[in-house]
Amino acid sequence: MSTSTPTAAPLGDEQQLQDDADGGSGNGKPPAGPSGFAQAQRSLTGRVGSILAILIAILWTLPTAGLLITSFRPASDINSSGWWTFFTDPNVTLDNYRQVLSSGGDFNLSTYFVNSFIITIPAVIIPITLATMAAYAFAWMDFKGKSALFVAVFALQIVPIQVTLIPLQQFYVNPPGNLAPLGGNDALGGGFYAIWLSHAIFAMPLAIYLLHNFMREIPGELIESARVDGAGHVQIFTRMMLPLMAPAIAAFGIFQFLWVWNDLLVALVFSGGNQAVAPLTVPLSSLAGQRGEDYFLLSAGAFVSLIVPLIVFLSLQRYFVRGLLAGSVKG
Amino acid sequence: MRSARSRRGLTGIAALAVSAIALTGCASEETGGTQTASGTSPGEGRAECSQLTQFGDLTGTEVRVFTSIVQPESDAQQASYELFTECTGAEVAYEGSQEFETQLSVRVRGGNAPDIAYVPQPGLVNTMVATGQTVPAPQPVSDNVDEFFPEIWREYGTVDGTFYAAPLGANVKSFVWYSPSFFEENGYEIPETWDEMTALSEEIAQSGTKPWCAGIESGTATGWTVTDWLEDAILRDQGADFYDQWVNHEVPFDDQAVADSLDRVGGILKNGDFVNGGFGDVRSIASTSFQDAGYPILSDNCAMMRQASFYAAQWASAPSAEGGNAPVVAEDGDVFAFYLPVTQDNGERPVLGGGEFVLAFDDRPEVQAFQTYLSSDIWANEKAEATPDGGWVSANTGLDINLLNSPIDVLSAETLQDPNAVFRFDGSDQMPSAVGAGSFWTQMTDWITGKSTGDALTQIEESWPTS
Amino acid sequence: MSTPEKFLQMGIAIALFIALMSAILLLSSRFKNRSGERLQAAAFLLPAVLLVAFGLLYPALKTIYQSLFDSFGTNFVGTENYQTIITNPDLLVVLRNTLFWVLLTPLLATFIGLIYAVLVDGSRFEKQAKALVFLPMAISLVGATIIWKFVYAYRDNDVTLADGSNPAQIGLLNAMLDGVGLPTFQFLTSPPWNTFFLIVILIWIQAGFAMVILSASIKAIPEDIIEAARLDGVSGVKMFRHITVPSIRPALIVVLTTISIATLKVFDIVQTVGGQFDTSVLAYEFYRQFFVANNQGLATALATVIFVLVIPIIFYNVRQFRRLEAR
């Protein structure tokens, strides 16, 4: 795998070699492309730190590993013995996956996969764009009542989705004036618009709050000097902020992607019974069978739906690099 | 109630305000008018379409059905609608959801109701009618229900003297599952009375096997298994009239008669010598899922479990069902059920059960045609044929028992169609949901884990909504 | 709808959105002087504020209003629903549990996420190591439920079966207890401990969130600060305490706040045990009363209590916000 190269590595190799290279990699070699910071951080925590990190990783992985193994075990084994007996008595089957992925009957996974993408992509792009703009305004513009408005938006994170379902649904089905209905039987775009809009609404307070906090980290002098040079807010926003904010946007993007991808409630309610727009979570949740007896299928289904978020996470990670702010003056 | 997962009752307090079921059988019930379309029906001239041709040519129309019946059971449902499409030209858009109750509530309140919902509780029928979005059943449906269903089923679908919802499927709850081979090897007889059943339990307990197993864990609905036990006992001890009064809160929930019946149940479920075969002590009943509860029967670790007919589908998932050796559910197979014995000899056979009701939110001709089709004997038999592995039965007397594909379905249908049967719907499905899907479950769970009969019943009584 | 049609819809939606945003940006960029600030601010803020006002503020206000009425929203009952909440013993347990959740989850999840982010930072396996802790976040709740079922599952190990064996433990924890000869424990049905075992599940999920945000924030610490500290001979634990933590303090507050609010809204995890055995929390109780018991008044009052509980968190954030402003 490729390691991320910091855009501005402040430390030369000679600097690294001077380091007490008892780092977490534990093999005496300097780790690939580390920062001086990481080196300093670990030179003392060394072994204890490595052990602690490994311990957390194991604790966090173990339950999921259990699920992964479970998904390859025959249905009858799952209930009669623990998944760890797999190592002493391996009994592998692909049946669970075959059943989940088989396109028999109504359960045509490819359609749902497409729907999940169609729902997720705009439901990530729209709120992040709007929230980044709003966060910029809260961070770097002056206007009356700014603090109060910011606090209000931030506080609205607390509204549980369930509280909003019925008011939103009423609006989508019978919009005021002569607007096209976004929900119901003759919904615009088959009901996608209602789902996108709902996701955008639910993401907004948290996105604004998170991005605003990252934004505040950017030194004000940068903005000020750009303003002195005659740049307008729009220029500063598009040319300076967006590149500087890349790690934060990537971080939030990952989470928004996950929430939308794994969401069941919003999709269920606002697809309003239109199977054609239902995402992957809808058939997966019914995999348990009518009486919850088929949860061995769920273990396979859970992994099928996990693949995409994992790829997204791994590919966006490269935006988490230090050095974007290198050389900037901190106030 | 076909499954515990997501189909337990939400009976609004509306149910009380709107009406409790009038048990006198209203002679002057209202029904809706019949809407028809123009044109000649595609099914004209076919005998099996005779009821549907009156609705005209419905080609190009669609009926949106929303249900709690999901894969794999939904396949047979959809297959049974093909005849309807052939007869009328109308398509059926089917949607099943595990989150049925919540979804229906949101959709109806949000102005996006389906055309038809299969509602698994009479209480929810009342709640939905109270929203003002439902439409009464048309005359042909009413006629079908009069012809093919016992009177009590019609009453469950009637609100305030107006008939709304015809029954669809049914299940029988008054069953005890057992292993025929285990009984045969040990010379045990199927008990005919409760006393015989208690004597048998003692005999089995003395032989070293726990006679009963039970599990009441069921996610959000944990506890419903005990409520079924209690309802069955009340129905047997006090009769159907008292049962109806108790369900409608005309007698207090903690009436002495109810306490006696609960103690009767406690004589089995809270008796450490009788439970919990293969799992542990009495407390383990609370943490054993209702799905897993019966499996010790297959390994002779337990002799009997009281559970509804729909448990038949559960055996295939048993741990011992290695490599496709699912237990055979038959009188001469690995596992089967017998009728839960009566406590008094008055010639009646009380049957506790559940089922779904077809509730419409629109009166377009295609919707009414579909309601008519579902309430007919034609559909009941189509459905029986479309369910090759069994697991479906209806209280429809036009259902030809010979068409049923599994022994347990046959037993269920015979139990329902027995001339001495006195059918009553699951009580918790009729009570206000604060009780029926709330305190009744939670208090019964606490009762299993040690709470006294008096305290549990008193707390349910206190939680009964006042309005 | 066919697949190409769906993509077309998506394309149209995104194109519309981009066009709208570009128009807003272009129009507002014409106001370069300081007096155009207000207009520019409006252009930047309005779309987001409108969405939030219509989709969240209005339902929230409606909820508060409905909490003063009875189950059907017909008769005004004043504070009766609130009196029910503070007098009903079951609901008091719900309040108590909610406090346990909100106190424990954010602190532990943030702490673990922070330690882990620092420890793996810059190590050779950083990406993979992070992916492991991030996994629980990515797994759908349905999956997580089954996972923990196989951790907490209980079988009585005192039972002797017909074939002379003991029941096989399929729960990881009870298998361990059984392995060392201890009696097995009913993790999910023994109050009050079961609430803590459920809290573990949320910590397991949220630690990944804390790790990702804090990691991004650690990476944003300017190199020269670290450089200066290193020249002063600061390293290891000292570096962590005096440089890392103060530098990412704002991010720490953000993570704590976010997890606290998410915890207040937790309901799916509690739903897995049906909210029984004294495990219910406010958000779950709201859901049950609203959608299952059709008890609108009490349900909305419970939701309002959730709103009230978030006030201290908001207060703290406002103070931080002010301090930053004063910089």
Short mmCIF file of C-alpha atoms in Angstrom, two decimals, chain B residues 17-403:
data_model
loop_
_atom_site.label_atom_id
_atom_site.label_comp_id
_atom_site.label_asym_id
_atom_site.label_seq_id
_atom_site.Cartn_x
_atom_site.Cartn_y
_atom_site.Cartn_z
CA ALA B 17 -62.83 5.67 22.60
CA VAL B 18 -63.89 4.41 19.23
CA SER B 19 -65.38 1.19 20.43
CA ALA B 20 -64.72 -2.07 22.00
CA ILE B 21 -65.95 -4.93 19.97
CA ALA B 22 -69.64 -5.32 20.35
CA LEU B 23 -70.14 -8.92 21.13
CA THR B 24 -73.80 -8.96 20.44
CA GLY B 25 -73.14 -9.10 16.72
CA CYS B 26 -74.55 -6.02 15.11
CA ALA B 27 -77.32 -6.82 12.72
CA SER B 28 -77.22 -3.48 10.99
CA GLU B 29 -73.59 -3.03 10.10
CA GLU B 30 -72.74 -0.58 7.43
CA THR B 31 -70.53 -1.34 4.50
CA GLY B 32 -69.07 0.83 1.81
CA GLY B 33 -70.54 1.34 -1.65
CA THR B 34 -69.07 -0.52 -4.60
CA GLN B 35 -67.01 1.35 -7.19
CA THR B 36 -66.66 -0.08 -10.66
CA ALA B 37 -64.74 0.75 -13.79
CA SER B 38 -66.08 0.66 -17.34
CA GLY B 39 -65.07 -1.88 -19.98
CA THR B 40 -65.11 -5.63 -20.06
CA SER B 41 -63.05 -7.45 -17.47
CA PRO B 42 -60.24 -9.64 -18.90
CA GLY B 43 -61.55 -12.49 -16.77
CA GLU B 44 -65.03 -12.47 -18.31
CA GLY B 45 -66.32 -15.99 -18.72
CA ARG B 46 -63.85 -17.68 -16.36
CA ALA B 47 -65.55 -19.34 -13.40
CA GLU B 48 -62.84 -18.44 -10.89
CA CYS B 49 -63.15 -14.78 -11.91
CA SER B 50 -66.92 -14.59 -11.50
CA GLN B 51 -66.73 -12.36 -8.41
CA LEU B 52 -64.28 -9.98 -10.01
CA THR B 53 -65.79 -9.27 -13.42
CA GLN B 54 -68.32 -6.86 -11.90
CA PHE B 55 -65.51 -4.36 -11.35
CA GLY B 56 -64.92 -3.93 -15.09
CA ASP B 57 -61.67 -3.61 -17.00
CA LEU B 58 -58.92 -2.63 -14.58
CA THR B 59 -55.98 -3.08 -16.95
CA GLY B 60 -53.18 -0.60 -16.25
CA THR B 61 -54.21 0.07 -12.65
CA GLU B 62 -52.18 -0.81 -9.59
CA VAL B 63 -52.99 -1.72 -6.00
CA ARG B 64 -50.36 -0.80 -3.41
CA VAL B 65 -50.25 -3.33 -0.60
CA PHE B 66 -48.22 -2.79 2.54
CA THR B 67 -47.71 -5.66 4.97
CA SER B 68 -45.56 -7.06 7.71
CA ILE B 69 -45.09 -10.26 5.73
CA VAL B 70 -41.56 -10.28 4.34
CA GLN B 71 -39.28 -12.72 2.55
CA PRO B 72 -39.48 -15.68 2.31
CA GLU B 73 -43.19 -15.89 3.25
CA SER B 74 -44.02 -13.02 0.91
CA ASP B 75 -43.15 -15.08 -2.19
CA ALA B 76 -46.18 -17.30 -1.71
CA GLN B 77 -48.34 -14.24 -1.06
CA GLN B 78 -47.32 -12.66 -4.35
CA ALA B 79 -47.70 -15.90 -6.26
CA SER B 80 -51.29 -16.14 -5.05
CA TYR B 81 -52.14 -12.76 -6.61
CA GLU B 82 -51.46 -13.89 -10.17
CA LEU B 83 -55.00 -15.10 -10.65
CA PHE B 84 -56.27 -11.68 -9.59
CA THR B 85 -54.17 -9.99 -12.28
CA GLU B 86 -55.39 -12.48 -14.88
CA CYS B 87 -59.00 -11.83 -13.91
CA THR B 88 -58.94 -8.04 -13.68
CA GLY B 89 -55.81 -6.79 -15.42
CA ALA B 90 -54.79 -4.86 -12.29
CA GLU B 91 -51.26 -5.24 -10.93
CA VAL B 92 -50.41 -5.64 -7.24
CA ALA B 93 -47.43 -3.67 -5.93
CA TYR B 94 -46.39 -5.57 -2.83
CA GLU B 95 -44.28 -4.25 -0.01
CA GLY B 96 -43.37 -6.02 3.20
CA SER B 97 -41.53 -4.38 6.07
CA GLN B 98 -40.17 -5.52 9.39
CA GLU B 99 -40.95 -2.03 10.68
CA PHE B 100 -44.55 -2.36 9.66
CA GLU B 101 -46.27 -0.68 12.64
CA THR B 102 -44.03 2.36 12.75
CA GLN B 103 -44.08 2.68 8.99
CA LEU B 104 -47.83 2.45 8.73
CA SER B 105 -48.24 5.03 11.47
CA VAL B 106 -45.86 7.46 9.75
CA ARG B 107 -47.36 6.93 6.30
CA VAL B 108 -50.96 7.29 7.36
CA ARG B 109 -50.26 10.36 9.50
CA GLY B 110 -48.02 11.80 6.80
CA GLY B 111 -50.72 11.54 4.15
CA ASN B 112 -49.08 8.73 2.21
CA ALA B 113 -51.20 5.73 3.16
CA PRO B 114 -50.97 2.54 1.07
CA ASP B 115 -54.12 1.34 -0.72
CA ILE B 116 -54.30 -1.73 1.48
CA ALA B 117 -52.56 -2.79 4.66
CA TYR B 118 -52.61 -6.25 6.21
CA VAL B 119 -53.03 -5.32 9.84
CA PRO B 120 -52.07 -8.06 12.30
CA GLN B 121 -54.10 -6.77 15.26
CA PRO B 122 -57.74 -5.79 15.77
CA GLY B 123 -56.50 -3.02 18.03
CA LEU B 124 -54.50 -1.49 15.21
CA VAL B 125 -57.55 -1.67 12.95
CA ASN B 126 -59.34 0.50 15.52
CA THR B 127 -56.46 2.93 15.72
CA MET B 128 -56.26 3.25 11.95
CA VAL B 129 -60.01 3.76 11.59
CA ALA B 130 -59.72 6.52 14.20
CA THR B 131 -57.35 8.41 11.89
CA GLY B 132 -60.25 8.86 9.48
CA GLN B 133 -58.20 7.69 6.51
CA THR B 134 -59.71 4.23 6.12
CA VAL B 135 -62.67 3.22 3.97
CA PRO B 136 -65.36 0.63 4.86
CA ALA B 137 -65.28 -2.73 3.12
CA PRO B 138 -67.52 -2.94 0.03
CA GLN B 139 -70.60 -5.16 -0.10
CA PRO B 140 -69.03 -8.12 -1.96
CA VAL B 141 -66.36 -8.40 0.76
CA SER B 142 -68.99 -8.25 3.46
CA ASP B 143 -70.96 -11.00 1.71
CA ASN B 144 -67.85 -13.18 1.45
CA VAL B 145 -67.05 -12.78 5.14
CA ASP B 146 -70.64 -13.68 6.06
CA GLU B 147 -70.40 -16.76 3.90
CA PHE B 148 -66.96 -18.05 4.75
CA PHE B 149 -65.91 -16.86 8.22
CA PRO B 150 -67.13 -17.49 11.77
CA GLU B 151 -69.08 -14.51 13.12
CA ILE B 152 -66.39 -13.53 15.62
CA TRP B 153 -63.93 -12.74 12.81
CA ARG B 154 -66.34 -10.24 11.30
CA GLU B 155 -66.65 -8.52 14.67
CA TYR B 156 -62.89 -8.16 14.95
CA GLY B 157 -62.93 -6.24 11.66
CA THR B 158 -65.86 -4.03 12.66
CA VAL B 159 -65.50 -0.61 14.28
CA ASP B 160 -68.50 1.33 15.58
CA GLY B 161 -70.99 -0.73 13.63
CA THR B 162 -69.15 -0.28 10.33
CA PHE B 163 -67.43 -3.25 8.78
CA TYR B 164 -63.91 -2.37 7.60
CA ALA B 165 -61.55 -5.27 7.51
CA ALA B 166 -61.94 -8.84 6.32
CA PRO B 167 -59.66 -11.51 7.80
CA LEU B 168 -56.77 -12.81 5.71
CA GLY B 169 -54.57 -15.50 7.26
CA ALA B 170 -54.78 -17.00 10.72
CA ASN B 171 -52.68 -18.90 13.20
CA VAL B 172 -53.50 -21.07 16.18
CA LYS B 173 -51.83 -20.31 19.47
CA SER B 174 -53.33 -23.05 21.62
CA PHE B 175 -50.72 -25.64 20.69
CA VAL B 176 -48.19 -27.64 22.67
CA TRP B 177 -45.18 -28.85 20.71
CA TYR B 178 -43.75 -32.27 21.59
CA SER B 179 -41.63 -35.06 20.20
CA PRO B 180 -43.84 -37.99 19.08
CA SER B 181 -40.94 -40.42 19.29
CA PHE B 182 -40.04 -39.35 22.85
CA PHE B 183 -43.67 -39.81 23.91
CA GLU B 184 -43.85 -43.19 22.22
CA GLU B 185 -40.59 -44.53 23.66
CA ASN B 186 -41.67 -43.63 27.18
CA GLY B 187 -45.30 -44.60 26.77
CA TYR B 188 -46.59 -41.07 27.40
CA GLU B 189 -50.11 -40.27 26.20
CA ILE B 190 -51.19 -36.93 24.77
CA PRO B 191 -53.14 -35.29 27.65
CA GLU B 192 -56.82 -34.44 27.11
CA THR B 193 -57.27 -32.26 30.21
CA TRP B 194 -55.10 -29.80 32.10
CA ASP B 195 -54.97 -32.16 35.09
CA GLU B 196 -53.74 -34.97 32.88
CA MET B 197 -51.12 -32.60 31.53
CA THR B 198 -49.95 -31.74 35.05
CA ALA B 199 -49.82 -35.42 35.98
CA LEU B 200 -47.81 -36.14 32.83
CA SER B 201 -45.44 -33.28 33.69
CA GLU B 202 -44.82 -34.76 37.12
CA GLU B 203 -44.22 -38.20 35.65
CA ILE B 204 -41.68 -36.81 33.18
CA ALA B 205 -40.02 -34.72 35.90
CA GLN B 206 -39.57 -37.81 38.06
CA SER B 207 -37.92 -39.63 35.18
CA GLY B 208 -35.19 -36.97 35.23
CA THR B 209 -36.21 -34.89 32.23
CA LYS B 210 -37.58 -31.38 32.61
CA PRO B 211 -41.09 -31.63 31.11
CA TRP B 212 -41.33 -28.03 29.87
CA CYS B 213 -39.18 -25.55 28.05
CA ALA B 214 -40.02 -21.93 27.40
CA GLY B 215 -38.41 -18.78 26.12
CA ILE B 216 -39.91 -15.33 26.17
CA GLU B 217 -37.06 -13.17 24.87
CA SER B 218 -38.22 -11.46 21.69
CA GLY B 219 -36.43 -8.12 21.39
CA THR B 220 -38.85 -5.27 21.88
CA ALA B 221 -41.69 -7.72 22.40
CA THR B 222 -40.07 -9.75 25.16
CA GLY B 223 -42.77 -11.25 27.34
CA TRP B 224 -45.46 -11.93 24.77
CA THR B 225 -45.12 -15.68 25.15
CA VAL B 226 -46.32 -15.44 28.76
CA THR B 227 -49.26 -13.24 27.77
CA ASP B 228 -50.35 -16.01 25.38
CA TRP B 229 -50.12 -18.56 28.17
CA LEU B 230 -52.25 -16.42 30.44
CA GLU B 231 -54.85 -15.70 27.74
CA ASP B 232 -55.14 -19.41 26.98
CA ALA B 233 -55.62 -20.17 30.67
CA ILE B 234 -58.29 -17.47 31.17
CA LEU B 235 -60.15 -18.66 28.07
CA ARG B 236 -60.20 -22.18 29.50
CA ASP B 237 -60.93 -21.30 33.14
CA GLN B 238 -63.48 -18.51 32.71
CA GLY B 239 -64.85 -18.91 29.21
CA ALA B 240 -65.03 -16.60 26.23
CA ASP B 241 -67.47 -14.07 27.70
CA PHE B 242 -65.29 -13.32 30.70
CA TYR B 243 -62.28 -13.21 28.37
CA ASP B 244 -63.94 -10.53 26.23
CA GLN B 245 -64.84 -8.49 29.31
CA TRP B 246 -61.27 -8.74 30.56
CA VAL B 247 -59.83 -7.71 27.18
CA ASN B 248 -62.18 -4.72 27.04
CA HIS B 249 -61.39 -3.78 30.63
CA GLU B 250 -64.97 -4.32 31.76
CA VAL B 251 -63.47 -6.36 34.58
CA PRO B 252 -60.29 -5.05 36.18
CA PHE B 253 -57.07 -6.55 34.89
CA ASP B 254 -56.16 -7.79 38.33
CA ASP B 255 -59.49 -9.53 38.94
CA GLN B 256 -59.16 -12.56 41.23
CA ALA B 257 -60.14 -14.87 38.37
CA VAL B 258 -57.22 -13.54 36.31
CA ALA B 259 -54.87 -14.03 39.25
CA ASP B 260 -56.08 -17.63 39.58
CA SER B 261 -55.39 -18.31 35.92
CA LEU B 262 -51.97 -16.72 36.16
CA ASP B 263 -51.20 -18.93 39.15
CA ARG B 264 -52.29 -21.89 37.05
CA VAL B 265 -49.69 -20.86 34.47
CA GLY B 266 -47.19 -20.30 37.28
CA GLY B 267 -47.77 -23.90 38.37
CA ILE B 268 -45.89 -24.80 35.20
CA LEU B 269 -43.66 -21.88 34.23
CA LYS B 270 -42.52 -20.96 37.75
CA ASN B 271 -42.11 -24.53 38.93
CA GLY B 272 -38.39 -25.28 39.09
CA ASP B 273 -39.05 -29.01 38.71
CA PHE B 274 -40.89 -28.46 35.41
CA VAL B 275 -38.74 -25.85 33.62
CA ASN B 276 -36.57 -24.97 31.80
CA GLY B 277 -35.54 -28.10 29.91
CA GLY B 278 -32.12 -27.77 28.31
CA PHE B 279 -31.63 -24.17 29.44
CA GLY B 280 -31.52 -23.89 33.22
CA ASP B 281 -33.73 -22.57 35.98
CA VAL B 282 -36.94 -20.51 35.89
CA ARG B 283 -34.99 -17.28 35.38
CA SER B 284 -33.44 -18.60 32.17
CA ILE B 285 -36.89 -18.39 30.56
CA ALA B 286 -36.45 -14.62 30.42
CA SER B 287 -33.17 -14.76 28.53
CA THR B 288 -34.03 -17.60 26.15
CA SER B 289 -35.37 -16.37 22.84
CA PHE B 290 -38.74 -17.74 21.83
CA GLN B 291 -37.10 -18.98 18.63
CA ASP B 292 -34.57 -21.14 20.48
CA ALA B 293 -36.95 -22.28 23.18
CA GLY B 294 -38.25 -25.43 21.51
CA TYR B 295 -34.98 -26.93 20.30
CA PRO B 296 -34.31 -29.06 23.43
CA ILE B 297 -37.40 -31.08 22.45
CA LEU B 298 -35.38 -32.49 19.55
CA SER B 299 -32.60 -33.69 21.85
CA ASP B 300 -35.00 -35.07 24.50
CA ASN B 301 -33.88 -32.45 27.02
CA CYS B 302 -37.41 -31.18 27.31
CA ALA B 303 -40.77 -32.73 26.53
CA MET B 304 -43.22 -29.93 25.77
CA MET B 305 -43.44 -26.27 24.77
CA ARG B 306 -46.60 -24.24 24.39
CA GLN B 307 -46.28 -22.13 21.28
CA ALA B 308 -48.30 -21.05 18.26
CA SER B 309 -48.60 -22.89 14.95
CA PHE B 310 -46.18 -20.50 13.28
CA TYR B 311 -43.36 -22.06 15.31
CA ALA B 312 -43.42 -24.82 12.69
CA ALA B 313 -41.11 -22.71 10.52
CA GLN B 314 -38.63 -22.48 13.36
CA TRP B 315 -37.65 -26.15 13.46
CA ALA B 316 -35.66 -25.90 10.25
CA SER B 317 -33.22 -23.56 12.01
CA ALA B 318 -32.57 -25.95 14.90
CA PRO B 319 -28.91 -26.69 15.67
CA SER B 320 -29.52 -30.36 14.97
CA ALA B 321 -30.76 -29.57 11.46
CA GLU B 322 -27.28 -30.44 10.13
CA GLY B 323 -26.74 -30.32 6.41
CA GLY B 324 -30.37 -29.97 5.48
CA ASN B 325 -31.72 -32.57 7.91
CA ALA B 326 -34.53 -30.34 9.06
CA PRO B 327 -36.74 -32.05 11.63
CA VAL B 328 -39.90 -33.50 10.12
CA VAL B 329 -42.96 -31.74 11.47
CA ALA B 330 -45.64 -34.43 11.44
CA GLU B 331 -47.61 -36.71 13.72
CA ASP B 332 -45.18 -39.51 12.90
CA GLY B 333 -42.17 -37.23 12.48
CA ASP B 334 -39.59 -35.66 14.79
CA VAL B 335 -41.82 -33.04 16.25
CA PHE B 336 -45.50 -32.14 16.24
CA ALA B 337 -48.12 -30.27 18.24
CA PHE B 338 -51.22 -31.18 20.21
CA TYR B 339 -54.11 -28.98 21.29
CA LEU B 340 -53.53 -27.32 24.66
CA PRO B 341 -55.92 -29.23 26.95
CA VAL B 342 -59.02 -27.73 28.54
CA THR B 343 -59.40 -27.13 32.26
CA GLN B 344 -63.11 -27.82 32.47
CA ASP B 345 -65.33 -30.25 30.66
CA ASN B 346 -68.13 -28.22 29.05
CA GLY B 347 -67.80 -29.52 25.51
CA GLU B 348 -66.19 -26.32 24.23
CA ARG B 349 -62.76 -26.19 22.67
CA PRO B 350 -61.41 -22.67 23.25
CA VAL B 351 -58.93 -21.67 20.56
CA LEU B 352 -56.64 -18.69 21.01
CA GLY B 353 -55.22 -17.36 17.78
CA GLY B 354 -54.08 -14.49 15.66
CA GLY B 355 -54.26 -13.35 12.08
CA GLU B 356 -54.24 -10.39 9.74
CA PHE B 357 -57.00 -8.11 8.55
CA VAL B 358 -57.26 -6.45 5.15
CA LEU B 359 -57.76 -2.75 5.74
CA ALA B 360 -58.25 -0.36 2.81
CA PHE B 361 -57.38 3.33 2.66
CA ASP B 362 -58.90 3.93 -0.78
CA ASP B 363 -62.07 2.83 -2.59
CA ARG B 364 -60.86 2.78 -6.19
CA PRO B 365 -62.42 -0.13 -8.12
CA GLU B 366 -59.13 -2.06 -8.32
CA VAL B 367 -58.69 -1.79 -4.55
CA GLN B 368 -62.21 -3.06 -3.91
CA ALA B 369 -61.73 -5.84 -6.44
CA PHE B 370 -58.58 -6.93 -4.62
CA GLN B 371 -60.34 -6.87 -1.25
CA THR B 372 -63.09 -9.00 -2.74
CA TYR B 373 -60.56 -11.45 -4.13
CA LEU B 374 -58.71 -11.80 -0.80
CA SER B 375 -61.90 -12.49 1.14
CA SER B 376 -63.02 -15.26 -1.21
CA ASP B 377 -62.59 -19.01 -0.94
CA ILE B 378 -60.90 -18.83 -4.37
CA TRP B 379 -57.98 -16.90 -2.94
CA ALA B 380 -57.71 -19.05 0.19
CA ASN B 381 -57.26 -22.12 -1.99
CA GLU B 382 -54.90 -20.30 -4.40
CA LYS B 383 -52.79 -19.34 -1.40
CA ALA B 384 -52.78 -22.89 -0.07
CA GLU B 385 -51.54 -24.15 -3.42
CA ALA B 386 -48.96 -21.37 -3.68
CA THR B 387 -47.43 -22.39 -0.35
CA PRO B 388 -45.80 -25.72 -1.20
CA ASP B 389 -43.85 -25.98 2.06
CA GLY B 390 -46.81 -25.12 4.21
CA GLY B 391 -46.88 -22.52 6.94
CA TRP B 392 -50.13 -20.86 6.06
CA VAL B 393 -53.73 -21.35 7.09
CA SER B 394 -56.91 -19.30 7.20
CA ALA B 395 -60.12 -19.32 9.17
CA ASN B 396 -61.91 -19.26 5.80
CA THR B 397 -64.29 -22.22 5.85
CA GLY B 398 -64.14 -22.35 2.06
CA LEU B 399 -60.52 -23.44 2.39
CA ASP B 400 -60.16 -27.00 1.17
CA ILE B 401 -58.09 -28.74 3.85
CA ASN B 402 -56.86 -31.25 1.27
CA LEU B 403 -54.97 -28.49 -0.48
#
